[in-house]
Amino acid sequence: MSRTMDQQATDASGIDLVRFRVGTLTLAVERAKVLGMCETQDPLAPSLADLLQMQESAAPAASLGRLLEFDHPDGPHSLRVDEPVIHWRLPTSDLRPLPPLLAARQGLACVRALACVGHPPDDTLIIVLDAWLLPRRVTAADDVHSPDD
Amino acid sequence: MSTSIKSEVGEKDPLASALDQSHSADQSIVEAATVKHVIFAIDEALFAFPGGNVAEILPLTTIHYVPGCPPSLEGVINVRGDITSVIRLGDLLGCRHAPDSRRAAILLGQSRGTDDAPMRSGLRVDRVEDVLDVIEESILPPTDTLPEQLRGLATGIFQHHGQAVIALDLERLFQDYRRALR
């Protein structure tokens, strides 16, 4: 009986994320660190792809998307991401730390964890970011666009 | 008749002699110390890792790109639920990889972890040539003429089908890579 209850508690444990696309990548951020979201029609709005210095094949085509407002120790900032943007609960058992060599050579502190959903070759990799560790780039556009949630 | 039997007892027949020779040859092979190696190619160059450092040989599968990694770290793969990095081994050895083919593979390398925690990573190679026991005595020390990127990594050189194979130290490779020395 107690084993069943423990099992249920384990199954229920998870982390609430906001999951979205940036180009060909699927990324996620803790839901608690996303302050708001709005549509954007401005292709010049600061983009998460630029902050992550994504290679061209993974970077988004010039599509319109959503502006997410992230919590940050230096103050909230807004970044353009691609749709769909969804709330999502990831079971903690599916959350994986970065592989050791990747962690040692990773140039972006904000890349914190990984998760694979599905089975190869149709699996999807989810890159879990820590919004507090996102590189901060203050631009004029950053001040202009404020999500209205 | 009795002379014929005496002859059979006193001299070995050809079959018995051949069996004896085969038995002796088997014994000499068993007695020689061998080390299992996984031999693989990057373009036309042959290299090898000790078998104990290769947990698995995987077919080339979808490699997921992760931003922020150096170009030599191609991304990650899903190995039955475990997420493992994949390194372009040629980039670390100063060799250009051949174009992708059906023979391309990912060696799942694992360090035994002496001072450091054990590490695992996929290593992209162009093809796996063979997995075989190499007689230790046939492995010669690495020469000074090896390219600079192989010095310190090469533990020996041996012949395989008339071609030189450079045996590599995977523990050192992982340590150097982790410290961004490669």
Short mmCIF file of C-alpha atoms in Angstrom, two decimals:
data_model
loop_
_atom_site.label_atom_id
_atom_site.label_comp_id
_atom_site.label_asym_id
_atom_site.label_seq_id
_atom_site.Cartn_x
_atom_site.Cartn_y
_atom_site.Cartn_z
CA MET A 1 0.00 0.00 0.00
CA SER A 2 2.74 2.45 1.00
CA ARG A 3 4.68 1.44 -2.09
CA THR A 4 1.70 2.41 -4.23
CA MET A 5 1.46 5.80 -2.53
CA ASP A 6 5.22 6.39 -3.03
CA GLN A 7 4.87 5.45 -6.65
CA GLN A 8 2.03 7.91 -7.09
CA ALA A 9 4.07 10.69 -5.44
CA THR A 10 6.98 10.00 -7.77
CA ASP A 11 4.74 10.02 -10.80
CA ALA A 12 3.17 13.27 -9.68
CA SER A 13 6.52 15.03 -9.24
CA GLY A 14 7.51 17.23 -12.08
CA ILE A 15 8.46 20.72 -13.10
CA ASP A 16 6.19 23.25 -14.76
CA LEU A 17 7.74 24.67 -17.90
CA VAL A 18 6.88 26.99 -20.74
CA ARG A 19 7.87 25.20 -23.92
CA PHE A 20 8.43 26.94 -27.25
CA ARG A 21 10.32 26.70 -30.51
CA VAL A 22 13.27 28.71 -31.71
CA GLY A 23 13.99 27.74 -35.29
CA THR A 24 14.34 23.97 -35.41
CA LEU A 25 14.99 23.71 -31.65
CA THR A 26 12.53 23.05 -28.87
CA LEU A 27 13.37 25.00 -25.73
CA ALA A 28 11.75 25.33 -22.32
CA VAL A 29 12.00 27.65 -19.34
CA GLU A 30 10.61 27.28 -15.84
CA ARG A 31 7.09 28.63 -15.88
CA ALA A 32 7.76 30.69 -12.74
CA LYS A 33 10.43 32.66 -14.62
CA VAL A 34 8.17 33.67 -17.49
CA LEU A 35 6.34 36.86 -16.57
CA GLY A 36 4.22 37.34 -19.64
CA MET A 37 3.69 36.87 -23.34
CA CYS A 38 2.42 38.92 -26.25
CA GLU A 39 2.28 38.67 -30.02
CA THR A 40 4.89 40.50 -31.98
CA GLN A 41 4.78 41.75 -35.53
CA ASP A 42 8.24 43.23 -35.32
CA PRO A 43 10.93 41.04 -36.91
CA LEU A 44 13.53 43.32 -35.33
CA ALA A 45 12.44 42.53 -31.78
CA PRO A 46 15.33 41.00 -29.82
CA SER A 47 15.40 37.31 -30.46
CA LEU A 48 16.39 34.42 -28.24
CA ALA A 49 18.08 32.83 -31.28
CA ASP A 50 20.51 35.76 -31.42
CA LEU A 51 21.26 35.55 -27.71
CA LEU A 52 21.98 31.84 -28.02
CA GLN A 53 24.22 32.48 -31.06
CA MET A 54 22.43 29.71 -32.88
CA GLN A 55 23.92 28.32 -36.06
CA GLU A 56 22.12 29.28 -39.23
CA SER A 57 20.37 25.95 -39.84
CA ALA A 58 18.82 26.01 -36.38
CA ALA A 59 17.98 29.71 -36.41
CA PRO A 60 14.43 30.70 -37.26
CA ALA A 61 13.40 31.90 -40.65
CA ALA A 62 12.11 35.44 -40.44
CA SER A 63 8.73 34.36 -39.06
CA LEU A 64 6.60 36.29 -36.68
CA GLY A 65 6.22 34.81 -33.26
CA ARG A 66 5.67 35.59 -29.64
CA LEU A 67 7.47 37.90 -27.29
CA LEU A 68 8.14 36.25 -23.95
CA GLU A 69 9.01 38.37 -20.93
CA PHE A 70 11.58 36.56 -18.82
CA ASP A 71 12.39 37.21 -15.20
CA HIS A 72 16.04 38.18 -14.76
CA PRO A 73 18.14 39.45 -11.83
CA ASP A 74 18.92 42.60 -13.85
CA GLY A 75 15.25 43.19 -14.54
CA PRO A 76 12.75 41.55 -16.87
CA HIS A 77 13.55 41.38 -20.54
CA SER A 78 11.59 40.32 -23.57
CA LEU A 79 12.73 38.01 -26.31
CA ARG A 80 11.14 36.77 -29.52
CA VAL A 81 10.47 33.03 -29.79
CA ASP A 82 8.55 30.91 -32.29
CA GLU A 83 5.17 29.29 -31.84
CA PRO A 84 3.74 27.13 -30.46
CA VAL A 85 4.25 28.37 -26.90
CA ILE A 86 2.67 25.99 -24.39
CA HIS A 87 2.55 25.34 -20.67
CA TRP A 88 3.89 21.89 -20.03
CA ARG A 89 4.72 19.70 -17.04
CA LEU A 90 7.84 17.58 -17.38
CA PRO A 91 8.13 14.59 -15.03
CA THR A 92 11.37 14.96 -13.06
CA SER A 93 12.29 11.41 -14.06
CA ASP A 94 12.56 12.64 -17.67
CA LEU A 95 14.82 15.57 -16.80
CA ARG A 96 18.51 14.87 -17.55
CA PRO A 97 21.61 16.82 -16.53
CA LEU A 98 23.95 17.90 -19.30
CA PRO A 99 26.34 15.11 -20.34
CA PRO A 100 29.69 15.75 -18.55
CA LEU A 101 31.80 16.68 -21.58
CA LEU A 102 29.05 18.90 -22.93
CA ALA A 103 28.69 20.58 -19.54
CA ALA A 104 32.45 21.19 -19.42
CA ARG A 105 32.56 22.79 -22.87
CA GLN A 106 29.18 24.53 -22.86
CA GLY A 107 29.63 28.22 -23.52
CA LEU A 108 26.13 29.22 -22.46
CA ALA A 109 25.49 29.07 -18.72
CA CYS A 110 21.74 29.29 -19.35
CA VAL A 111 21.65 25.78 -20.89
CA ARG A 112 20.91 23.78 -17.75
CA ALA A 113 19.26 20.47 -18.59
CA LEU A 114 17.89 18.28 -21.37
CA ALA A 115 14.94 16.00 -21.90
CA CYS A 116 14.04 13.64 -24.71
CA VAL A 117 10.42 13.02 -25.57
CA GLY A 118 9.51 10.10 -27.82
CA HIS A 119 11.74 7.44 -29.28
CA PRO A 120 14.48 7.69 -31.93
CA PRO A 121 14.38 8.57 -34.73
CA ASP A 122 11.22 10.54 -34.00
CA ASP A 123 12.29 11.82 -30.58
CA THR A 124 12.31 15.50 -29.70
CA LEU A 125 15.08 17.04 -27.65
CA ILE A 126 13.98 19.71 -25.22
CA ILE A 127 16.69 22.10 -24.07
CA VAL A 128 15.82 23.49 -20.65
CA LEU A 129 17.12 27.01 -20.07
CA ASP A 130 17.53 28.95 -16.85
CA ALA A 131 16.06 32.37 -17.61
CA TRP A 132 18.11 33.95 -14.81
CA LEU A 133 21.29 32.94 -16.62
CA LEU A 134 20.30 34.14 -20.08
CA PRO A 135 22.91 36.45 -21.57
CA ARG A 136 21.73 39.99 -21.05
CA ARG A 137 21.78 42.24 -24.09
CA VAL A 138 20.15 45.62 -23.57
CA THR A 139 18.81 47.10 -26.76
CA ALA A 140 16.49 49.96 -27.55
CA ALA A 141 13.92 47.42 -28.70
CA ASP A 142 14.08 45.80 -25.29
CA ASP A 143 12.62 48.91 -23.75
CA VAL A 144 10.03 49.49 -26.46
CA HIS A 145 8.38 46.05 -26.39
CA SER A 146 6.66 45.27 -23.15
CA PRO A 147 4.40 42.23 -23.08
CA ASP A 148 0.89 42.86 -21.90
CA ASP A 149 0.29 39.21 -20.95
CA MET B 1 51.68 -58.18 -40.81
CA SER B 2 53.43 -57.73 -37.48
CA THR B 3 56.02 -55.51 -39.21
CA SER B 4 53.25 -53.25 -40.50
CA ILE B 5 51.70 -52.78 -37.04
CA LYS B 6 55.10 -52.02 -35.54
CA SER B 7 55.57 -49.37 -38.18
CA GLU B 8 52.22 -47.75 -37.36
CA VAL B 9 53.01 -47.67 -33.64
CA GLY B 10 56.60 -46.46 -34.01
CA GLU B 11 55.95 -43.61 -36.51
CA LYS B 12 53.15 -41.08 -36.42
CA ASP B 13 50.86 -40.98 -39.37
CA PRO B 14 50.53 -37.65 -41.27
CA LEU B 15 47.15 -36.84 -39.69
CA ALA B 16 48.49 -37.21 -36.15
CA SER B 17 51.44 -34.96 -37.01
CA ALA B 18 49.15 -32.30 -38.45
CA LEU B 19 46.96 -32.41 -35.34
CA ASP B 20 50.03 -32.02 -33.14
CA GLN B 21 51.18 -29.00 -35.12
CA SER B 22 47.74 -27.43 -34.92
CA HIS B 23 47.61 -28.03 -31.16
CA SER B 24 51.05 -26.41 -30.71
CA ALA B 25 49.99 -23.41 -32.79
CA ASP B 26 46.81 -23.02 -30.72
CA GLN B 27 48.84 -23.13 -27.52
CA SER B 28 51.24 -20.44 -28.74
CA ILE B 29 48.26 -18.18 -29.63
CA VAL B 30 46.62 -18.71 -26.26
CA GLU B 31 49.84 -17.97 -24.43
CA ALA B 32 50.46 -14.62 -26.21
CA ALA B 33 48.99 -11.67 -24.32
CA THR B 34 46.36 -9.86 -26.36
CA VAL B 35 44.37 -6.67 -25.99
CA LYS B 36 40.96 -6.26 -27.58
CA HIS B 37 40.76 -3.19 -29.82
CA VAL B 38 38.00 -1.54 -31.79
CA ILE B 39 39.52 -0.43 -35.09
CA PHE B 40 37.82 2.39 -36.93
CA ALA B 41 38.47 4.79 -39.78
CA ILE B 42 38.29 8.52 -40.12
CA ASP B 43 38.42 9.11 -43.84
CA GLU B 44 41.25 6.72 -44.83
CA ALA B 45 43.23 6.80 -41.57
CA LEU B 46 42.85 3.89 -39.15
CA PHE B 47 42.72 4.30 -35.38
CA ALA B 48 41.81 2.06 -32.47
CA PHE B 49 40.52 2.30 -28.92
CA PRO B 50 40.92 -0.44 -26.33
CA GLY B 51 37.77 -2.58 -26.30
CA GLY B 52 37.22 -1.82 -22.62
CA ASN B 53 36.72 1.84 -23.47
CA VAL B 54 33.99 1.21 -26.05
CA ALA B 55 30.68 0.31 -24.43
CA GLU B 56 28.75 0.07 -27.67
CA ILE B 57 28.93 0.67 -31.40
CA LEU B 58 25.84 2.54 -32.55
CA PRO B 59 24.64 3.26 -36.06
CA LEU B 60 24.64 6.92 -36.99
CA THR B 61 21.36 8.31 -35.69
CA THR B 62 19.75 11.71 -35.29
CA ILE B 63 22.18 14.03 -33.53
CA HIS B 64 20.39 16.90 -31.81
CA TYR B 65 22.16 20.25 -31.94
CA VAL B 66 22.64 22.07 -28.63
CA PRO B 67 23.52 25.78 -28.78
CA GLY B 68 26.66 27.02 -27.06
CA CYS B 69 28.83 24.00 -27.89
CA PRO B 70 32.13 24.14 -29.80
CA PRO B 71 31.92 22.89 -33.42
CA SER B 72 33.69 19.65 -32.43
CA LEU B 73 30.75 18.81 -30.15
CA GLU B 74 28.09 17.95 -32.67
CA GLY B 75 25.20 17.57 -30.24
CA VAL B 76 23.48 14.83 -28.27
CA ILE B 77 21.80 11.50 -28.99
CA ASN B 78 19.19 9.53 -27.13
CA VAL B 79 20.54 6.11 -26.17
CA ARG B 80 17.58 4.25 -24.71
CA GLY B 81 16.59 7.25 -22.61
CA ASP B 82 20.12 8.35 -21.69
CA ILE B 83 21.25 11.57 -23.30
CA THR B 84 24.85 11.38 -24.49
CA SER B 85 27.07 13.95 -26.16
CA VAL B 86 28.56 13.24 -29.60
CA ILE B 87 32.03 14.48 -30.49
CA ARG B 88 33.38 14.70 -34.02
CA LEU B 89 36.48 12.64 -33.33
CA GLY B 90 38.20 13.71 -36.56
CA ASP B 91 38.16 17.33 -35.39
CA LEU B 92 40.14 16.34 -32.29
CA LEU B 93 42.65 14.25 -34.22
CA GLY B 94 43.24 16.76 -36.99
CA CYS B 95 41.54 14.55 -39.61
CA ARG B 96 38.80 15.59 -41.98
CA HIS B 97 35.71 13.36 -41.78
CA ALA B 98 34.51 11.64 -44.95
CA PRO B 99 31.01 12.57 -46.17
CA ASP B 100 28.22 10.79 -44.28
CA SER B 101 27.60 7.25 -45.40
CA ARG B 102 25.70 4.19 -44.20
CA ARG B 103 28.93 2.93 -42.66
CA ALA B 104 29.30 5.94 -40.36
CA ALA B 105 28.95 5.02 -36.71
CA ILE B 106 29.02 6.38 -33.19
CA LEU B 107 31.33 4.68 -30.70
CA LEU B 108 29.96 4.98 -27.19
CA GLY B 109 33.22 5.71 -25.39
CA GLN B 110 33.55 5.35 -21.65
CA SER B 111 36.45 6.26 -19.42
CA ARG B 112 37.11 3.96 -16.52
CA GLY B 113 37.42 6.92 -14.18
CA THR B 114 40.57 6.76 -12.11
CA ASP B 115 41.00 10.22 -10.56
CA ASP B 116 37.88 11.69 -12.11
CA ALA B 117 34.35 10.40 -12.28
CA PRO B 118 33.76 8.03 -15.20
CA MET B 119 32.66 9.80 -18.34
CA ARG B 120 30.73 8.69 -21.40
CA SER B 121 30.40 10.26 -24.78
CA GLY B 122 29.59 9.28 -28.30
CA LEU B 123 32.47 9.57 -30.77
CA ARG B 124 31.57 9.96 -34.41
CA VAL B 125 33.67 7.84 -36.79
CA ASP B 126 33.39 7.23 -40.53
CA ARG B 127 33.32 3.44 -40.27
CA VAL B 128 34.18 0.60 -37.92
CA GLU B 129 36.73 -1.72 -39.49
CA ASP B 130 37.05 -4.54 -36.99
CA VAL B 131 36.96 -5.62 -33.36
CA LEU B 132 39.82 -7.96 -32.65
CA ASP B 133 42.39 -9.19 -30.16
CA VAL B 134 45.75 -7.65 -30.94
CA ILE B 135 48.89 -9.39 -29.70
CA GLU B 136 50.53 -6.95 -27.32
CA GLU B 137 53.99 -7.66 -28.70
CA SER B 138 52.87 -6.56 -32.14
CA ILE B 139 52.00 -3.07 -30.88
CA LEU B 140 54.98 -0.80 -31.44
CA PRO B 141 55.61 2.44 -29.58
CA PRO B 142 54.34 5.59 -31.34
CA THR B 143 56.89 7.35 -33.52
CA ASP B 144 58.01 10.95 -33.22
CA THR B 145 56.80 11.60 -36.73
CA LEU B 146 53.13 11.50 -35.76
CA PRO B 147 51.17 14.71 -36.33
CA GLU B 148 51.23 17.00 -33.31
CA GLN B 149 47.55 16.46 -32.48
CA LEU B 150 48.17 12.72 -32.08
CA ARG B 151 51.18 13.02 -29.81
CA GLY B 152 50.24 12.32 -26.24
CA LEU B 153 47.12 10.49 -27.43
CA ALA B 154 48.76 7.68 -29.39
CA THR B 155 49.75 4.71 -27.26
CA GLY B 156 51.08 2.52 -30.06
CA ILE B 157 50.99 1.48 -33.69
CA PHE B 158 50.13 -1.92 -35.13
CA GLN B 159 49.40 -3.38 -38.52
CA HIS B 160 45.97 -4.48 -39.72
CA HIS B 161 45.68 -5.95 -43.23
CA GLY B 162 48.87 -4.16 -44.20
CA GLN B 163 47.76 -0.75 -42.97
CA ALA B 164 49.06 1.09 -39.92
CA VAL B 165 46.58 1.53 -37.06
CA ILE B 166 47.22 4.15 -34.38
CA ALA B 167 46.02 3.03 -30.95
CA LEU B 168 44.61 5.92 -28.92
CA ASP B 169 44.22 6.67 -25.21
CA LEU B 170 40.53 7.44 -24.69
CA GLU B 171 41.00 8.40 -21.03
CA ARG B 172 43.48 11.10 -22.08
CA LEU B 173 41.25 12.20 -24.95
CA PHE B 174 38.32 12.79 -22.60
CA GLN B 175 40.48 14.55 -19.99
CA ASP B 176 42.02 16.86 -22.60
CA TYR B 177 38.63 17.60 -24.13
CA ARG B 178 37.07 18.39 -20.78
CA ARG B 179 39.88 20.83 -20.05
CA ALA B 180 39.48 22.41 -23.49
CA LEU B 181 42.98 21.29 -24.47
CA ARG B 182 41.55 19.85 -27.69
#
